[in-house]
Structure formats: structure tokens, C-alpha cells
Amino acid sequence: MGKLSGKEQEIIEKYLGGLSAPQIAKEYSVTHQSIDNVLVRNNIKKRSKKDSLSLRFANYTRVSEKLMNKINGWLLGDGSIIHRGHSEQAHFQHGSKHREYIDYVHEQFMNEGIKCNVRKVFSKKSKTYTWCLSTIKTKQFKELRDKWYPGGIKCVPSDLKINSDTMICWIMDDGSLDKIDGILSLHTCSFVTNDCWYLIEKIKEKFGDIKANVVILKSKYPSIRINRISTNKILASVGPNPVKCFNYKWDKIVRNKDFSGNTNKDFKAQIC
């Protein structure tokens, strides 16, 4: 590399700092090829297409507040943030036996320009197929990883807020409904008992006077149980289920009368 002009030095520093050649070209009002020529002339290795795409999303925050609320719901459930080595980036991952559900999750990210990969994985242990989604790696997901996995162990962040989008995604992931008693159980196996009590307080902050308890299942993991009246109140507040394969989680719970005194038929019309 010979002696650089001031402008060439700036271009190289911007490229090595993470800007793309088209971005630099736009800034200097020159062609993309002109920037490429500077890089080649000074023996600067060009990024691969994969690295360029990854860097694009790493440098720009594209997750809206609405999507972040859904991500929090998935992280309360079956979602996870994957980070390896000393990388400053991480990615979101989710899996389900329901392709329709993973297509829904995929759509939420794609609507905001966040690319994802979906693949079908066979489990030799369970002899079943699972649909797995992985987003592109970003710095923002690394920040989420640090918040949700301090010390490498998953726990509930102290600043978590639960709203309707968060609750819907959490129910779709971890919710189950007792067909007889109408009790909603949230299987919080990833969290310790104190986290579960904290989550109940967060649910109350959003939905008001909710009757819920923490129970220890036979698996020795804690679970949150919400009584029928409170469950109906939550479902009426969050609205209809967005994915048909989980309609049973909204339908089975509606029995007898809901908290407002409506008949079963009237209440079901409200939430479906």
C-alpha cells in the first residue's frame, strides 16, 4: 500500500469501520465502482455477500417496539437467543412442530426486513420433525442475549413489560388449558420460582386483579396457573389468536360464564 491521499484514507477507514461501498459512494457522490477501485488499489479485502448482509443488520436497529414485545413473549416461551464465542452479534431462534406457527413468526421478522432461515429438523430422540427458525445475527440480539442470559443462564429481565402482544406469543408457546376447570397454565420451565412470582406481578400490572399461583409440577419445574375467571379476562383483553393451529387454546377455555357475566356463546364471540 503506497502513500494515501486524504480522501482515500477516509474511504478505507469508513469501509473498515463497517460502511458498505454503496453507502460510501453515496456520501462522496461517486460511483460504486470508484470506491471498489480505491479498495482494490490499496489491497483492501472485499467482504463476502454473507458478511455484508450480516454487517448491514448488525449496524442498524430495525426491531420495532411491537416486534420487540412479541420477541419478549417468545423468549418467555420457547424462543432463545444464540451467541457463540466472542462475537459481538447473536441471533434469535425458535422452533415448533407447527409449520403454520413458524411461518407466522417468520412473517413478523420479514415485515421489518429482518431475514430469517427456516429449516425442517428431524429428532432421532422423539422421532418427530420440528420447524426451526433462525434470524440473521445482529448486535441488537447480542444486547438481548446479555439481558436475558446474564452469566449464560436464562432469567426474566428486571425491566420486562408485558402487553397484549407479549401475552399472546407467550400463551401460544407455553400455554395449556384445562378442559374441565378452565385454568390456564404457563409452563415456565426455563425460569426459577422467584422469576415466576415476578411474572405474575407483571401480568397484574397489565391486566389488573388476576388470580394466579406458582405450582411445582411432577417434573420439579415451576409453572404459573391462572384461574378460569382471570384467564377469560386475559383472553378478552388480548384479542383473537393469530394462528389457527392454536385455536384450541382460545376455544377450550370458554365455558359457563365469563368474568363479566356474559353467556358462553357471547363471550366466545368476543375473543374469536
CSV table of C-alpha atoms in Angstrom, one decimal:
chain,number,residue,atom,x,y,z
A,1,MET,CA,0.0,0.0,0.0
A,2,GLY,CA,1.5,3.3,-1.1
A,3,LYS,CA,1.0,6.8,0.2
A,4,LEU,CA,-2.7,7.5,0.5
A,5,SER,CA,-4.5,10.7,-0.3
A,6,GLY,CA,-6.6,12.2,2.5
A,7,LYS,CA,-9.8,11.1,0.7
A,8,GLU,CA,-8.6,7.6,0.1
A,9,GLN,CA,-7.7,7.2,3.7
A,10,GLU,CA,-11.1,8.3,4.8
A,11,ILE,CA,-12.8,5.9,2.4
A,12,ILE,CA,-10.7,2.9,3.7
A,13,GLU,CA,-11.4,3.9,7.3
A,14,LYS,CA,-15.1,4.1,6.6
A,15,TYR,CA,-15.1,0.7,4.8
A,16,LEU,CA,-13.1,-1.0,7.6
A,17,GLY,CA,-15.4,0.7,10.1
A,18,GLY,CA,-18.4,-1.1,8.7
A,19,LEU,CA,-19.9,1.1,6.0
A,20,SER,CA,-20.6,-0.6,2.6
A,21,ALA,CA,-19.1,0.6,-0.7
A,22,PRO,CA,-22.6,1.8,-1.9
A,23,GLN,CA,-23.0,3.8,1.3
A,24,ILE,CA,-19.6,5.4,0.9
A,25,ALA,CA,-20.2,6.1,-2.8
A,26,LYS,CA,-23.4,7.9,-1.9
A,27,GLU,CA,-21.6,10.0,0.7
A,28,TYR,CA,-18.9,11.1,-1.7
A,29,SER,CA,-21.3,11.4,-4.7
A,30,VAL,CA,-19.2,8.9,-6.8
A,31,THR,CA,-20.0,5.6,-8.3
A,32,HIS,CA,-19.8,2.3,-6.5
A,33,GLN,CA,-17.0,1.2,-8.9
A,34,SER,CA,-14.9,4.2,-7.8
A,35,ILE,CA,-15.0,3.0,-4.2
A,36,ASP,CA,-14.2,-0.5,-5.3
A,37,ASN,CA,-11.2,0.8,-7.3
A,38,VAL,CA,-9.8,2.5,-4.1
A,39,LEU,CA,-10.1,-0.7,-2.1
A,40,VAL,CA,-8.5,-2.9,-4.8
A,41,ARG,CA,-5.7,-0.4,-5.4
A,42,ASN,CA,-4.9,-0.4,-1.7
A,43,ASN,CA,-5.2,-4.2,-1.2
A,44,ILE,CA,-8.3,-4.0,1.0
A,45,LYS,CA,-10.1,-7.3,1.0
A,46,LYS,CA,-13.7,-7.0,0.0
A,47,ARG,CA,-16.4,-8.5,2.2
A,48,SER,CA,-18.4,-11.6,1.1
A,49,LYS,CA,-22.1,-11.2,0.4
A,50,LYS,CA,-22.9,-13.0,3.6
A,51,ASP,CA,-20.6,-10.8,5.7
A,52,SER,CA,-22.0,-7.7,4.0
A,53,LEU,CA,-25.6,-8.7,4.8
A,54,SER,CA,-24.7,-9.6,8.4
A,55,LEU,CA,-23.0,-6.3,8.9
A,56,ARG,CA,-25.9,-4.4,7.4
A,57,PHE,CA,-28.2,-5.7,10.0
A,58,ALA,CA,-25.6,-5.5,12.8
A,59,ASN,CA,-25.2,-1.8,12.3
A,60,TYR,CA,-28.8,-0.8,12.1
A,61,THR,CA,-31.6,-1.4,14.6
A,62,ARG,CA,-34.7,-2.5,12.8
A,63,VAL,CA,-36.7,-4.1,15.5
A,64,SER,CA,-39.8,-2.0,16.2
A,65,GLU,CA,-41.4,-1.8,19.7
A,66,LYS,CA,-44.3,-4.0,18.6
A,67,LEU,CA,-42.0,-6.8,17.3
A,68,MET,CA,-39.8,-6.5,20.4
A,69,ASN,CA,-42.9,-7.1,22.5
A,70,LYS,CA,-43.6,-10.3,20.6
A,71,ILE,CA,-39.9,-11.3,20.9
A,72,ASN,CA,-40.2,-10.9,24.7
A,73,GLY,CA,-43.2,-13.2,24.6
A,74,TRP,CA,-41.3,-15.8,22.6
A,75,LEU,CA,-38.4,-15.6,25.0
A,76,LEU,CA,-40.7,-16.2,27.9
A,77,GLY,CA,-41.7,-19.3,25.9
A,78,ASP,CA,-39.8,-21.4,23.5
A,79,GLY,CA,-37.6,-18.8,21.9
A,80,SER,CA,-34.0,-18.3,22.6
A,81,ILE,CA,-31.0,-16.0,21.7
A,82,ILE,CA,-28.0,-17.9,20.5
A,83,HIS,CA,-24.5,-16.5,20.9
A,84,ARG,CA,-21.2,-18.2,20.3
A,85,GLY,CA,-17.6,-17.4,21.1
A,86,HIS,CA,-16.5,-13.7,21.4
A,87,SER,CA,-18.8,-12.4,18.7
A,88,GLU,CA,-20.5,-9.0,19.2
A,89,GLN,CA,-23.5,-10.4,17.4
A,90,ALA,CA,-26.2,-13.0,18.2
A,91,HIS,CA,-29.4,-14.4,16.6
A,92,PHE,CA,-32.9,-15.2,17.6
A,93,GLN,CA,-34.0,-18.8,17.3
A,94,HIS,CA,-37.4,-20.5,17.6
A,95,GLY,CA,-38.8,-24.0,16.9
A,96,SER,CA,-42.2,-25.7,16.7
A,97,LYS,CA,-43.9,-28.8,15.3
A,98,HIS,CA,-46.4,-26.5,13.6
A,99,ARG,CA,-45.2,-25.1,10.3
A,100,GLU,CA,-48.0,-22.6,10.3
A,101,TYR,CA,-46.7,-21.1,13.6
A,102,ILE,CA,-43.1,-20.8,12.4
A,103,ASP,CA,-44.4,-19.2,9.2
A,104,TYR,CA,-46.2,-16.6,11.4
A,105,VAL,CA,-43.0,-15.9,13.4
A,106,HIS,CA,-41.1,-15.7,10.1
A,107,GLU,CA,-43.6,-13.2,8.7
A,108,GLN,CA,-43.2,-10.9,11.8
A,109,PHE,CA,-39.5,-10.5,11.2
A,110,MET,CA,-39.7,-10.3,7.4
A,111,ASN,CA,-42.3,-7.5,7.7
A,112,GLU,CA,-39.5,-5.4,9.2
A,113,GLY,CA,-36.8,-6.5,6.8
A,114,ILE,CA,-35.1,-9.0,9.1
A,115,LYS,CA,-34.1,-12.0,7.1
A,116,CYS,CA,-34.6,-15.5,8.6
A,117,ASN,CA,-33.8,-19.0,7.7
A,118,VAL,CA,-36.4,-21.8,8.2
A,119,ARG,CA,-35.5,-25.4,8.1
A,120,LYS,CA,-37.1,-28.8,8.9
A,121,VAL,CA,-35.2,-30.8,11.5
A,122,PHE,CA,-35.7,-34.4,12.5
A,123,SER,CA,-35.2,-35.5,16.1
A,124,LYS,CA,-33.9,-39.0,16.5
A,125,LYS,CA,-34.9,-39.0,20.1
A,126,SER,CA,-38.6,-38.1,19.7
A,127,LYS,CA,-38.9,-39.4,16.1
A,128,THR,CA,-40.6,-36.2,15.1
A,129,TYR,CA,-39.9,-33.2,12.8
A,130,THR,CA,-39.6,-29.7,14.1
A,131,TRP,CA,-39.6,-26.5,12.1
A,132,CYS,CA,-36.7,-24.2,13.2
A,133,LEU,CA,-36.3,-20.5,12.5
A,134,SER,CA,-33.1,-18.5,12.9
A,135,THR,CA,-32.7,-14.8,12.2
A,136,ILE,CA,-29.6,-13.1,10.9
A,137,LYS,CA,-27.0,-12.2,13.5
A,138,THR,CA,-27.2,-8.6,14.9
A,139,LYS,CA,-25.7,-6.5,17.7
A,140,GLN,CA,-29.2,-5.8,19.0
A,141,PHE,CA,-29.8,-9.5,19.5
A,142,LYS,CA,-26.5,-9.7,21.4
A,143,GLU,CA,-27.8,-7.0,23.7
A,144,LEU,CA,-30.9,-9.1,24.2
A,145,ARG,CA,-28.8,-12.1,24.9
A,146,ASP,CA,-26.9,-10.2,27.6
A,147,LYS,CA,-30.2,-9.0,29.2
A,148,TRP,CA,-32.0,-12.4,29.1
A,149,TYR,CA,-28.9,-14.6,29.8
A,150,PRO,CA,-26.7,-12.9,32.4
A,151,GLY,CA,-23.9,-15.4,33.2
A,152,GLY,CA,-25.2,-17.7,30.5
A,153,ILE,CA,-28.4,-18.6,32.4
A,154,LYS,CA,-31.9,-17.6,31.1
A,155,CYS,CA,-33.8,-15.4,33.5
A,156,VAL,CA,-36.5,-12.7,33.4
A,157,PRO,CA,-35.1,-9.2,32.8
A,158,SER,CA,-35.9,-6.7,35.6
A,159,ASP,CA,-37.3,-4.1,33.1
A,160,LEU,CA,-39.6,-6.5,31.3
A,161,LYS,CA,-43.1,-5.2,30.5
A,162,ILE,CA,-45.9,-7.5,29.4
A,163,ASN,CA,-48.6,-6.3,27.0
A,164,SER,CA,-51.1,-8.0,24.8
A,165,ASP,CA,-48.6,-8.9,22.0
A,166,THR,CA,-46.2,-10.4,24.6
A,167,MET,CA,-49.0,-12.3,26.3
A,168,ILE,CA,-50.4,-13.8,23.1
A,169,CYS,CA,-46.9,-15.1,22.0
A,170,TRP,CA,-46.3,-16.5,25.5
A,171,ILE,CA,-49.6,-18.3,25.5
A,172,MET,CA,-49.0,-19.8,22.0
A,173,ASP,CA,-45.6,-21.0,23.2
A,174,ASP,CA,-46.1,-22.2,26.8
A,175,GLY,CA,-49.8,-22.0,27.5
A,176,SER,CA,-52.1,-25.0,28.1
A,177,LEU,CA,-55.8,-25.0,29.1
A,178,ASP,CA,-57.6,-27.4,31.4
A,179,LYS,CA,-60.7,-28.6,29.6
A,180,ILE,CA,-62.7,-29.1,32.8
A,181,ASP,CA,-61.6,-26.3,35.2
A,182,GLY,CA,-60.7,-23.7,32.6
A,183,ILE,CA,-57.3,-23.0,34.2
A,184,LEU,CA,-54.5,-21.5,32.1
A,185,SER,CA,-51.1,-22.9,32.8
A,186,LEU,CA,-47.9,-21.2,31.6
A,187,HIS,CA,-45.2,-23.8,31.7
A,188,THR,CA,-42.2,-21.6,32.8
A,189,CYS,CA,-39.7,-24.5,32.9
A,190,SER,CA,-36.9,-22.2,31.9
A,191,PHE,CA,-37.2,-20.0,35.0
A,192,VAL,CA,-36.8,-20.3,38.8
A,193,THR,CA,-39.7,-19.9,41.2
A,194,ASN,CA,-38.9,-16.3,42.0
A,195,ASP,CA,-39.0,-15.4,38.4
A,196,CYS,CA,-42.4,-16.9,38.1
A,197,TRP,CA,-43.8,-14.8,41.0
A,198,TYR,CA,-42.2,-11.8,39.4
A,199,LEU,CA,-44.0,-12.6,36.1
A,200,ILE,CA,-47.3,-12.8,37.9
A,201,GLU,CA,-46.8,-9.3,39.2
A,202,LYS,CA,-46.0,-8.2,35.6
A,203,ILE,CA,-49.3,-9.8,34.4
A,204,LYS,CA,-51.2,-8.0,37.1
A,205,GLU,CA,-49.6,-4.7,36.1
A,206,LYS,CA,-51.2,-5.2,32.6
A,207,PHE,CA,-54.4,-7.0,33.3
A,208,GLY,CA,-55.4,-5.9,36.8
A,209,ASP,CA,-56.7,-8.2,39.5
A,210,ILE,CA,-55.5,-11.6,38.3
A,211,LYS,CA,-55.8,-14.7,40.5
A,212,ALA,CA,-52.6,-16.8,39.8
A,213,ASN,CA,-50.3,-19.1,41.7
A,214,VAL,CA,-47.0,-20.8,41.2
A,215,VAL,CA,-47.0,-24.6,41.4
A,216,ILE,CA,-44.2,-27.2,41.2
A,217,LEU,CA,-45.0,-29.9,38.6
A,218,LYS,CA,-44.0,-33.5,38.8
A,219,SER,CA,-41.1,-32.5,36.6
A,220,LYS,CA,-39.9,-30.4,39.5
A,221,TYR,CA,-40.2,-27.2,37.4
A,222,PRO,CA,-42.4,-24.3,38.4
A,223,SER,CA,-45.5,-23.4,36.4
A,224,ILE,CA,-47.9,-20.4,36.6
A,225,ARG,CA,-51.6,-21.3,37.0
A,226,ILE,CA,-54.3,-18.7,36.4
A,227,ASN,CA,-57.9,-19.4,37.4
A,228,ARG,CA,-60.8,-19.5,34.9
A,229,ILE,CA,-62.2,-16.0,35.6
A,230,SER,CA,-58.8,-14.4,35.3
A,231,THR,CA,-58.0,-16.4,32.2
A,232,ASN,CA,-61.2,-15.3,30.5
A,233,LYS,CA,-60.3,-11.7,31.5
A,234,ILE,CA,-56.8,-12.0,29.9
A,235,LEU,CA,-58.1,-13.6,26.7
A,236,ALA,CA,-60.8,-11.0,26.3
A,237,SER,CA,-58.1,-8.3,26.6
A,238,VAL,CA,-55.5,-9.7,24.3
A,239,GLY,CA,-58.0,-10.5,21.5
A,240,PRO,CA,-58.1,-13.3,19.0
A,241,ASN,CA,-55.4,-15.9,18.4
A,242,PRO,CA,-53.5,-15.0,15.2
A,243,VAL,CA,-52.5,-18.6,14.3
A,244,LYS,CA,-55.2,-21.2,13.6
A,245,CYS,CA,-53.3,-24.2,14.9
A,246,PHE,CA,-53.6,-22.8,18.4
A,247,ASN,CA,-57.3,-22.0,18.2
A,248,TYR,CA,-57.9,-24.7,20.8
A,249,LYS,CA,-56.1,-22.7,23.4
A,250,TRP,CA,-58.6,-19.9,23.0
A,251,ASP,CA,-61.7,-22.1,22.5
A,252,LYS,CA,-61.5,-24.7,25.2
A,253,ILE,CA,-61.2,-22.2,28.0
A,254,VAL,CA,-64.6,-20.6,27.2
A,255,ARG,CA,-67.2,-22.4,29.3
A,256,ASN,CA,-70.1,-21.4,31.6
A,257,LYS,CA,-69.9,-17.6,32.2
A,258,ASP,CA,-67.0,-15.3,31.9
A,259,PHE,CA,-66.0,-12.6,34.4
A,260,SER,CA,-68.4,-10.0,33.1
A,261,GLY,CA,-71.5,-12.3,33.3
A,262,ASN,CA,-71.8,-12.9,29.5
A,263,THR,CA,-73.0,-16.3,28.3
A,264,ASN,CA,-70.5,-18.8,26.9
A,265,LYS,CA,-71.7,-18.0,23.4
A,266,ASP,CA,-71.5,-14.3,23.8
A,267,PHE,CA,-68.0,-14.4,25.3
A,268,LYS,CA,-66.7,-16.7,22.7
A,269,ALA,CA,-67.9,-14.2,20.0
A,270,GLN,CA,-65.8,-11.6,21.7
A,271,ILE,CA,-62.5,-13.4,21.6
A,272,CYS,CA,-62.7,-15.4,18.4
